[in-house]
Amino acid sequence: NAGVTQTPKFQVLKTGQSMTLQCAQDMNHEYMSWYRQDPGMGLRLIHYSVGAGITDQGEVPNGYNVSRSTTEDFPLRLLSAAPSQTSVYFCASKQAGVTDTQYFGPGTRLTVL
Amino acid sequence: KQEVTQIPAALSVPEGENLVLNCSFTDSAIYNLQWFRQDPGKGLTSLLLIQSSQREQTSGRLNASLDKSSGRSTLYIAASQPGDSATYLCAVRGNQAGTALIFGKGTTLSVSS
């Protein structure tokens, strides 16, 4: 049981490039989400999904796309990277419902030059 | 809009001291509150989750309390150890759609030997 895994761990992009951050979980969790963590800002929700085929926006969705074709995977796509997207990105998962513990991946540190 | 505040932002204590970390939230309509630990460069590890109907939860040397009506939670760490050095994050889950976690900015704890 690997829990929540994220790849890559580090990435450097140039402004305007696109890329996909990968997230997978093997706990059969229905709810998955992406957060970004910035100094002095705390963690902020980007997008979330309550099940395969269902996604919705969080607090800071602009510049990011997501899809959920399987229960296990929830990739985050940066369409045209900007320096403001330099951050640490965390993927998380939990069972459906509001009473359950949320589990986080190890994070992806992204730098956009 | 829910806001979560953690005080103090940083705390340094000698080994063996008992300490309290504080978390406050502006909207008492929450389903649960979760305390996380984050080590430098790492992801988040869930420590304790308190449901809105509960007053406290305990795990080993950690005790978390919740006073929903006053919008406050405390994390009590007994007999602190250098290994407790980390950033501690408080997050609340509201009853709005998306069940997003709203995070505080954290308290960075340093325990010296």
GROMACS .gro file of C-alpha atoms in nm:
model
  226
    1ASN     CA    1   0.000   0.000   0.000
    2ALA     CA    2   0.192   0.304  -0.128
    3GLY     CA    3  -0.070   0.562  -0.023
    4VAL     CA    4  -0.060   0.881  -0.232
    5THR     CA    5   0.226   0.909  -0.480
    6GLN     CA    6   0.330   1.211  -0.685
    7THR     CA    7   0.569   1.253  -0.975
    8PRO     CA    8   0.795   1.428  -1.042
    9LYS     CA    9   0.942   1.545  -0.710
   10PHE     CA   10   1.110   1.845  -0.869
   11GLN     CA   11   1.052   2.026  -1.197
   12VAL     CA   12   1.186   2.340  -1.361
   13LEU     CA   13   0.989   2.493  -1.647
   14LYS     CA   14   1.027   2.796  -1.866
   15THR     CA   15   0.744   3.044  -1.894
   16GLY     CA   16   0.487   2.923  -2.146
   17GLN     CA   17   0.574   2.556  -2.124
   18SER     CA   18   0.310   2.301  -2.034
   19MET     CA   19   0.337   1.996  -1.814
   20THR     CA   20   0.136   1.744  -1.613
   21LEU     CA   21   0.188   1.667  -1.247
   22GLN     CA   22   0.094   1.309  -1.174
   23CYS     CA   23  -0.094   1.186  -0.868
   24ALA     CA   24  -0.204   0.833  -0.787
   25GLN     CA   25  -0.353   0.662  -0.484
   26ASP     CA   26  -0.405   0.294  -0.410
   27MET     CA   27  -0.653   0.325  -0.124
   28ASN     CA   28  -0.965   0.328  -0.345
   29HIS     CA   29  -1.046   0.678  -0.222
   30GLU     CA   30  -1.325   0.858  -0.402
   31TYR     CA   31  -1.219   1.212  -0.314
   32MET     CA   32  -0.896   1.357  -0.451
   33SER     CA   33  -0.767   1.710  -0.453
   34TRP     CA   34  -0.475   1.932  -0.545
   35TYR     CA   35  -0.332   2.204  -0.322
   36ARG     CA   36  -0.052   2.450  -0.367
   37GLN     CA   37   0.162   2.571  -0.080
   38ASP     CA   38   0.329   2.909  -0.094
   39PRO     CA   39   0.532   3.087   0.175
   40GLY     CA   40   0.307   3.302   0.392
   41MET     CA   41  -0.008   3.179   0.215
   42GLY     CA   42  -0.062   2.835   0.357
   43LEU     CA   43  -0.217   2.559   0.147
   44ARG     CA   44  -0.483   2.656  -0.103
   45LEU     CA   45  -0.716   2.425  -0.295
   46ILE     CA   46  -0.675   2.424  -0.674
   47HIS     CA   47  -0.915   2.154  -0.799
   48TYR     CA   48  -1.088   1.855  -0.651
   49SER     CA   49  -1.277   1.545  -0.759
   50VAL     CA   50  -1.545   1.350  -0.575
   51GLY     CA   51  -1.519   1.051  -0.808
   52ALA     CA   52  -1.421   0.933  -1.154
   53GLY     CA   53  -1.556   1.169  -1.419
   54ILE     CA   54  -1.638   1.447  -1.169
   55THR     CA   55  -1.416   1.747  -1.105
   56ASP     CA   56  -1.467   2.096  -0.972
   57GLN     CA   57  -1.274   2.413  -0.902
   58GLY     CA   58  -1.124   2.514  -0.573
   59GLU     CA   59  -0.999   2.848  -0.450
   60VAL     CA   60  -0.722   2.906  -0.708
   61PRO     CA   61  -0.806   2.714  -1.029
   62ASN     CA   62  -0.687   2.959  -1.295
   63GLY     CA   63  -0.409   2.822  -1.516
   64TYR     CA   64  -0.473   2.460  -1.420
   65ASN     CA   65  -0.679   2.177  -1.566
   66VAL     CA   66  -0.768   1.841  -1.417
   67SER     CA   67  -0.943   1.524  -1.525
   68ARG     CA   68  -1.039   1.206  -1.343
   69SER     CA   69  -1.076   0.911  -1.574
   70THR     CA   70  -1.004   0.650  -1.306
   71THR     CA   71  -1.046   0.630  -0.930
   72GLU     CA   72  -0.671   0.596  -0.884
   73ASP     CA   73  -0.533   0.887  -1.088
   74PHE     CA   74  -0.584   1.263  -1.072
   75PRO     CA   75  -0.334   1.452  -1.292
   76LEU     CA   76  -0.291   1.829  -1.275
   77ARG     CA   77  -0.209   2.008  -1.600
   78LEU     CA   78  -0.040   2.343  -1.632
   79LEU     CA   79  -0.141   2.475  -1.971
   80SER     CA   80   0.108   2.762  -2.007
   81ALA     CA   81   0.334   2.793  -1.705
   82ALA     CA   82   0.385   3.132  -1.544
   83PRO     CA   83   0.632   3.239  -1.272
   84SER     CA   84   0.333   3.287  -1.038
   85GLN     CA   85   0.284   2.910  -1.051
   86THR     CA   86   0.617   2.849  -0.881
   87SER     CA   87   0.508   2.658  -0.574
   88VAL     CA   88   0.495   2.323  -0.400
   89TYR     CA   89   0.201   2.114  -0.517
   90PHE     CA   90   0.037   1.852  -0.299
   91CYS     CA   91  -0.213   1.590  -0.400
   92ALA     CA   92  -0.445   1.446  -0.136
   93SER     CA   93  -0.712   1.180  -0.112
   94LYS     CA   94  -0.979   1.058   0.128
   95GLN     CA   95  -1.290   0.850   0.140
   96ALA     CA   96  -1.611   1.020   0.037
   97GLY     CA   97  -1.796   1.199   0.312
   98VAL     CA   98  -1.678   1.462   0.554
   99THR     CA   99  -1.568   1.253   0.847
  100ASP     CA  100  -1.256   1.094   0.713
  101THR     CA  101  -0.887   1.168   0.743
  102GLN     CA  102  -0.719   1.325   0.441
  103TYR     CA  103  -0.392   1.174   0.319
  104PHE     CA  104  -0.129   1.377   0.138
  105GLY     CA  105   0.138   1.290  -0.113
  106PRO     CA  106   0.503   1.400  -0.073
  107GLY     CA  107   0.465   1.700  -0.302
  108THR     CA  108   0.610   1.832  -0.628
  109ARG     CA  109   0.835   2.137  -0.610
  110LEU     CA  110   0.783   2.339  -0.929
  111THR     CA  111   0.991   2.635  -1.041
  112VAL     CA  112   0.885   2.842  -1.341
  113LEU     CA  113   1.156   3.067  -1.482
  114LYS     CA  114  -1.547   3.296   0.413
  115GLN     CA  115  -1.377   3.062   0.656
  116GLU     CA  116  -1.040   3.180   0.786
  117VAL     CA  117  -0.804   2.978   1.002
  118THR     CA  118  -0.539   3.143   1.217
  119GLN     CA  119  -0.257   2.976   1.404
  120ILE     CA  120  -0.069   3.138   1.687
  121PRO     CA  121   0.221   3.155   1.743
  122ALA     CA  122   0.383   3.139   1.399
  123ALA     CA  123   0.700   2.999   1.554
  124LEU     CA  124   0.789   2.851   1.889
  125SER     CA  125   1.119   2.737   2.043
  126VAL     CA  126   1.125   2.527   2.359
  127PRO     CA  127   1.376   2.311   2.545
  128GLU     CA  128   1.335   1.936   2.543
  129GLY     CA  129   1.091   1.803   2.799
  130GLU     CA  130   0.864   2.105   2.807
  131ASN     CA  131   0.490   2.074   2.764
  132LEU     CA  132   0.347   2.310   2.504
  133VAL     CA  133   0.026   2.426   2.343
  134LEU     CA  134  -0.034   2.528   1.985
  135ASN     CA  135  -0.341   2.735   1.907
  136CYS     CA  136  -0.578   2.737   1.613
  137SER     CA  137  -0.883   2.959   1.564
  138PHE     CA  138  -1.144   2.965   1.290
  139THR     CA  139  -1.404   3.224   1.200
  140ASP     CA  140  -1.701   3.006   1.097
  141SER     CA  141  -1.815   2.754   1.355
  142ALA     CA  142  -2.013   2.554   1.096
  143ILE     CA  143  -1.748   2.288   1.053
  144TYR     CA  144  -1.767   1.911   1.022
  145ASN     CA  145  -1.424   1.839   1.160
  146LEU     CA  146  -1.082   1.978   1.237
  147GLN     CA  147  -0.756   1.808   1.156
  148TRP     CA  148  -0.403   1.864   1.284
  149PHE     CA  149  -0.113   1.783   1.052
  150ARG     CA  150   0.262   1.770   1.088
  151GLN     CA  151   0.492   1.879   0.806
  152ASP     CA  152   0.866   1.817   0.810
  153PRO     CA  153   1.088   2.040   0.593
  154GLY     CA  154   1.058   1.946   0.226
  155LYS     CA  155   0.803   1.677   0.301
  156GLY     CA  156   0.432   1.621   0.270
  157LEU     CA  157   0.171   1.644   0.542
  158THR     CA  158   0.110   1.371   0.797
  159SER     CA  159  -0.223   1.359   0.974
  160LEU     CA  160  -0.189   1.364   1.353
  161LEU     CA  161  -0.540   1.392   1.489
  162LEU     CA  162  -0.889   1.445   1.351
  163ILE     CA  163  -1.168   1.577   1.573
  164GLN     CA  164  -1.527   1.551   1.457
  165SER     CA  165  -1.750   1.852   1.528
  166SER     CA  166  -1.941   1.651   1.787
  167GLN     CA  167  -1.624   1.566   1.980
  168ARG     CA  168  -1.437   1.770   2.237
  169GLU     CA  169  -1.093   1.611   2.215
  170GLN     CA  170  -0.878   1.340   2.066
  171THR     CA  171  -0.559   1.186   2.200
  172SER     CA  172  -0.272   1.000   2.040
  173GLY     CA  173   0.030   0.922   2.251
  174ARG     CA  174   0.180   1.250   2.377
  175LEU     CA  175  -0.059   1.454   2.163
  176ASN     CA  176  -0.397   1.583   2.272
  177ALA     CA  177  -0.618   1.801   2.056
  178SER     CA  178  -0.923   1.982   2.184
  179LEU     CA  179  -1.206   2.149   1.999
  180ASP     CA  180  -1.442   2.423   2.115
  181LYS     CA  181  -1.660   2.472   1.809
  182SER     CA  182  -1.878   2.743   1.956
  183SER     CA  183  -1.580   2.968   2.025
  184GLY     CA  184  -1.399   2.868   1.706
  185ARG     CA  185  -1.089   2.734   1.878
  186SER     CA  186  -0.871   2.425   1.890
  187THR     CA  187  -0.553   2.352   2.077
  188LEU     CA  188  -0.285   2.091   2.022
  189TYR     CA  189  -0.111   1.992   2.342
  190ILE     CA  190   0.227   1.821   2.316
  191ALA     CA  191   0.353   1.661   2.636
  192ALA     CA  192   0.719   1.614   2.720
  193SER     CA  193   0.844   1.756   2.392
  194GLN     CA  194   1.137   1.591   2.211
  195PRO     CA  195   1.376   1.716   1.941
  196GLY     CA  196   1.197   1.481   1.700
  197ASP     CA  197   0.883   1.688   1.747
  198SER     CA  198   1.049   1.976   1.561
  199ALA     CA  199   0.831   2.044   1.254
  200THR     CA  200   0.557   2.271   1.128
  201TYR     CA  201   0.213   2.195   1.266
  202LEU     CA  202  -0.087   2.280   1.053
  203CYS     CA  203  -0.448   2.309   1.154
  204ALA     CA  204  -0.724   2.262   0.896
  205VAL     CA  205  -1.103   2.272   0.916
  206ARG     CA  206  -1.355   2.106   0.689
  207GLY     CA  207  -1.677   2.295   0.640
  208ASN     CA  208  -2.014   2.178   0.522
  209GLN     CA  209  -2.001   2.352   0.186
  210ALA     CA  210  -1.988   2.159  -0.143
  211GLY     CA  211  -1.647   2.019  -0.221
  212THR     CA  212  -1.560   1.946   0.143
  213ALA     CA  213  -1.237   2.137   0.102
  214LEU     CA  214  -0.992   2.169   0.387
  215ILE     CA  215  -0.915   2.528   0.487
  216PHE     CA  216  -0.567   2.553   0.632
  217GLY     CA  217  -0.396   2.783   0.875
  218LYS     CA  218  -0.043   2.898   0.796
  219GLY     CA  219   0.107   2.676   1.061
  220THR     CA  220   0.323   2.695   1.370
  221THR     CA  221   0.689   2.605   1.329
  222LEU     CA  222   0.812   2.427   1.640
  223SER     CA  223   1.175   2.386   1.735
  224VAL     CA  224   1.266   2.164   2.031
  225SER     CA  225   1.625   2.191   2.148
  226SER     CA  226   1.812   1.915   2.332
   0.00000   0.00000   0.00000
